[in-house]
Amino acid sequence: AIEETGACAITFEELETARERTDGTTDALVAAGFPAERIFRGAEKTTDVPGAFDAANVVLTQHPEVKHWPVFSMNDEGVLGALRAMEGREIASADIIGIGIGAGTGLMEFEKEVETGYFATCMISPLRHGYETAELMYKWIKDGAEPPKHTLTAGVMAYRHDYKEVKKRLGL
């Protein structure tokens, strides 16, 4: 029931990239029919697991009626901090769907013998992004071609069952 479901958005408003990621996810959820008033934002003071843990605990305290939690953030650490807070309140992993971005620390969740609420991650390729950055800088310096102000980062979704294959495809 929607009355027992609330999305937990771990946010960091001070950083434009972070804001774009969480606002983009919020917009996509609303466009898909998820009620905007059921998306609860928790502002983290630091963009790591402890910062997200604290932010999620505020959201969980404010919404004890929520039993089912989609979770998103600007990175894997934001999602993991929220998951740890939910586990601390004995919310079952079957009632959590956490999706991270970055595939850094989140991949360790897939290594655990027992599944957690960490459902997926959007993996980005540091090799590809490093190459593109170097190429843009080279063209700017050599040819005066200023890089675009806004770019979109392509990612590949990875899940517990296929993350090793996705890592290999991305050259990681």
Short mmCIF file of C-alpha atoms in Angstrom, two decimals:
data_model
loop_
_atom_site.label_atom_id
_atom_site.label_comp_id
_atom_site.label_asym_id
_atom_site.label_seq_id
_atom_site.Cartn_x
_atom_site.Cartn_y
_atom_site.Cartn_z
CA ALA A 1 0.00 0.00 0.00
CA ILE A 2 1.26 3.44 -0.89
CA GLU A 3 0.47 4.69 2.64
CA GLU A 4 3.18 2.32 3.91
CA THR A 5 5.71 3.22 1.20
CA GLY A 6 8.05 6.19 1.13
CA ALA A 7 11.12 6.91 -0.95
CA CYS A 8 14.15 7.97 1.04
CA ALA A 9 16.22 10.55 -0.85
CA ILE A 10 19.61 11.19 0.72
CA THR A 11 20.56 14.63 -0.57
CA PHE A 12 23.54 16.97 -0.63
CA GLU A 13 22.20 20.28 -1.93
CA GLU A 14 25.53 22.13 -1.79
CA LEU A 15 26.94 20.26 -4.80
CA GLU A 16 25.28 20.79 -8.18
CA THR A 17 26.09 17.30 -9.46
CA ALA A 18 24.60 15.75 -6.33
CA ARG A 19 21.48 17.89 -6.62
CA GLU A 20 21.07 16.99 -10.30
CA ARG A 21 21.26 13.27 -9.51
CA THR A 22 18.73 13.28 -6.69
CA ASP A 23 16.42 15.77 -8.42
CA GLY A 24 16.59 13.67 -11.57
CA THR A 25 15.64 10.54 -9.67
CA THR A 26 12.81 12.39 -7.93
CA ASP A 27 11.51 13.67 -11.28
CA ALA A 28 11.67 10.17 -12.79
CA LEU A 29 9.79 8.64 -9.85
CA VAL A 30 7.05 11.28 -10.05
CA ALA A 31 6.82 10.90 -13.85
CA ALA A 32 6.38 7.14 -13.31
CA GLY A 33 3.44 7.79 -10.96
CA PHE A 34 5.10 7.74 -7.54
CA PRO A 35 3.45 10.41 -5.35
CA ALA A 36 5.77 13.39 -4.81
CA GLU A 37 4.49 13.78 -1.25
CA ARG A 38 5.79 10.25 -0.47
CA ILE A 39 9.40 11.20 -1.30
CA PHE A 40 11.17 12.15 1.92
CA ARG A 41 14.46 14.01 1.70
CA GLY A 42 17.24 13.71 4.24
CA ALA A 43 20.10 16.19 3.92
CA GLU A 44 23.53 14.77 4.64
CA LYS A 45 26.30 16.92 6.10
CA THR A 46 29.00 14.75 4.53
CA THR A 47 28.78 12.63 1.36
CA ASP A 48 29.80 9.36 2.97
CA VAL A 49 28.17 6.43 4.77
CA PRO A 50 28.11 8.12 8.21
CA GLY A 51 26.62 11.32 6.75
CA ALA A 52 23.91 9.35 4.97
CA PHE A 53 23.28 7.23 8.08
CA ASP A 54 22.53 10.35 10.09
CA ALA A 55 20.37 11.87 7.34
CA ALA A 56 18.35 8.66 6.96
CA ASN A 57 17.80 8.37 10.70
CA VAL A 58 16.09 11.78 10.66
CA VAL A 59 13.79 10.62 7.84
CA LEU A 60 13.05 7.33 9.61
CA THR A 61 12.22 9.13 12.86
CA GLN A 62 9.87 11.50 11.03
CA HIS A 63 8.07 8.67 9.20
CA PRO A 64 7.61 5.63 11.44
CA GLU A 65 4.49 4.68 9.44
CA VAL A 66 6.60 3.77 6.39
CA LYS A 67 7.31 0.06 6.02
CA HIS A 68 8.65 -0.11 2.43
CA TRP A 69 11.55 2.06 1.29
CA PRO A 70 12.96 2.74 -2.16
CA VAL A 71 16.29 4.50 -1.44
CA PHE A 72 18.40 6.73 -3.65
CA SER A 73 21.23 9.20 -3.33
CA MET A 74 23.96 10.84 -5.38
CA ASN A 75 26.33 7.92 -4.79
CA ASP A 76 26.63 4.40 -3.41
CA GLU A 77 27.70 5.69 0.00
CA GLY A 78 24.48 7.66 0.41
CA VAL A 79 22.40 4.57 -0.27
CA LEU A 80 24.57 2.38 1.98
CA GLY A 81 24.30 4.81 4.90
CA ALA A 82 20.51 4.79 4.57
CA LEU A 83 20.48 0.98 4.40
CA ARG A 84 22.58 0.72 7.57
CA ALA A 85 20.16 3.07 9.35
CA MET A 86 17.20 0.97 8.20
CA GLU A 87 18.88 -2.27 9.24
CA GLY A 88 19.49 -0.70 12.65
CA ARG A 89 15.74 -0.20 12.93
CA GLU A 90 15.14 -3.81 11.88
CA ILE A 91 13.56 -2.96 8.53
CA ALA A 92 13.84 -6.16 6.50
CA SER A 93 15.99 -6.13 3.38
CA ALA A 94 12.95 -7.34 1.41
CA ASP A 95 11.30 -3.99 2.26
CA ILE A 96 14.19 -1.91 0.88
CA ILE A 97 15.21 -1.25 -2.71
CA GLY A 98 18.44 0.72 -2.68
CA ILE A 99 19.98 1.83 -5.98
CA GLY A 100 23.35 3.55 -5.93
CA ILE A 101 25.49 5.41 -8.42
CA GLY A 102 29.19 4.95 -8.96
CA ALA A 103 29.74 1.28 -8.19
CA GLY A 104 32.41 1.99 -5.64
CA THR A 105 31.65 0.73 -2.16
CA GLY A 106 28.26 -0.56 -3.32
CA LEU A 107 29.80 -3.54 -5.08
CA MET A 108 30.88 -4.91 -1.71
CA GLU A 109 27.20 -5.40 -0.88
CA PHE A 110 26.95 -7.88 -3.74
CA GLU A 111 29.81 -9.89 -2.22
CA LYS A 112 27.88 -10.52 1.00
CA GLU A 113 26.50 -14.00 1.45
CA VAL A 114 23.13 -12.70 2.62
CA GLU A 115 21.36 -10.23 0.32
CA THR A 116 20.81 -6.75 1.67
CA GLY A 117 18.46 -4.02 0.49
CA TYR A 118 21.15 -2.86 -1.95
CA PHE A 119 19.44 -3.82 -5.20
CA ALA A 120 21.54 -2.25 -7.97
CA THR A 121 24.10 0.35 -8.90
CA CYS A 122 24.61 2.50 -11.96
CA MET A 123 28.24 1.84 -12.86
CA ILE A 124 30.25 4.54 -14.53
CA SER A 125 33.58 3.91 -16.21
CA PRO A 126 36.46 5.92 -14.74
CA LEU A 127 38.58 4.86 -17.72
CA ARG A 128 36.11 6.29 -20.21
CA HIS A 129 35.53 9.47 -18.23
CA GLY A 130 39.24 10.00 -17.72
CA TYR A 131 39.85 9.59 -21.44
CA GLU A 132 37.02 11.96 -22.37
CA THR A 133 38.26 14.57 -19.89
CA ALA A 134 41.81 14.37 -21.25
CA GLU A 135 40.50 14.62 -24.82
CA LEU A 136 38.36 17.67 -24.03
CA MET A 137 41.26 19.37 -22.24
CA TYR A 138 43.62 18.62 -25.14
CA LYS A 139 41.21 20.13 -27.69
CA TRP A 140 40.66 23.16 -25.46
CA ILE A 141 44.37 23.83 -25.05
CA LYS A 142 45.42 22.94 -28.62
CA ASP A 143 42.45 24.23 -30.64
CA GLY A 144 40.70 26.62 -28.25
CA ALA A 145 37.56 24.42 -28.34
CA GLU A 146 36.02 25.09 -24.94
CA PRO A 147 34.40 21.96 -23.43
CA PRO A 148 30.61 21.87 -23.08
CA LYS A 149 29.29 23.28 -19.82
CA HIS A 150 26.86 20.40 -19.34
CA THR A 151 27.48 16.75 -20.12
CA LEU A 152 25.60 13.59 -19.34
CA THR A 153 27.38 10.64 -17.83
CA ALA A 154 26.35 7.34 -19.33
CA GLY A 155 26.12 4.46 -16.92
CA VAL A 156 25.40 0.75 -16.96
CA MET A 157 23.07 -0.82 -14.44
CA ALA A 158 24.57 -3.70 -12.48
CA TYR A 159 22.86 -6.13 -10.12
CA ARG A 160 24.00 -8.81 -7.73
CA HIS A 161 23.75 -11.49 -10.43
CA ASP A 162 25.70 -9.67 -13.17
CA TYR A 163 27.98 -7.05 -11.62
CA LYS A 164 31.16 -9.04 -12.29
CA GLU A 165 30.31 -9.28 -15.98
CA VAL A 166 29.48 -5.55 -16.11
CA LYS A 167 32.79 -4.70 -14.42
CA LYS A 168 34.63 -6.76 -17.02
CA ARG A 169 32.77 -5.06 -19.89
CA LEU A 170 33.71 -1.64 -18.49
CA GLY A 171 37.35 -2.66 -18.13
CA LEU A 172 37.32 -2.46 -14.34
#
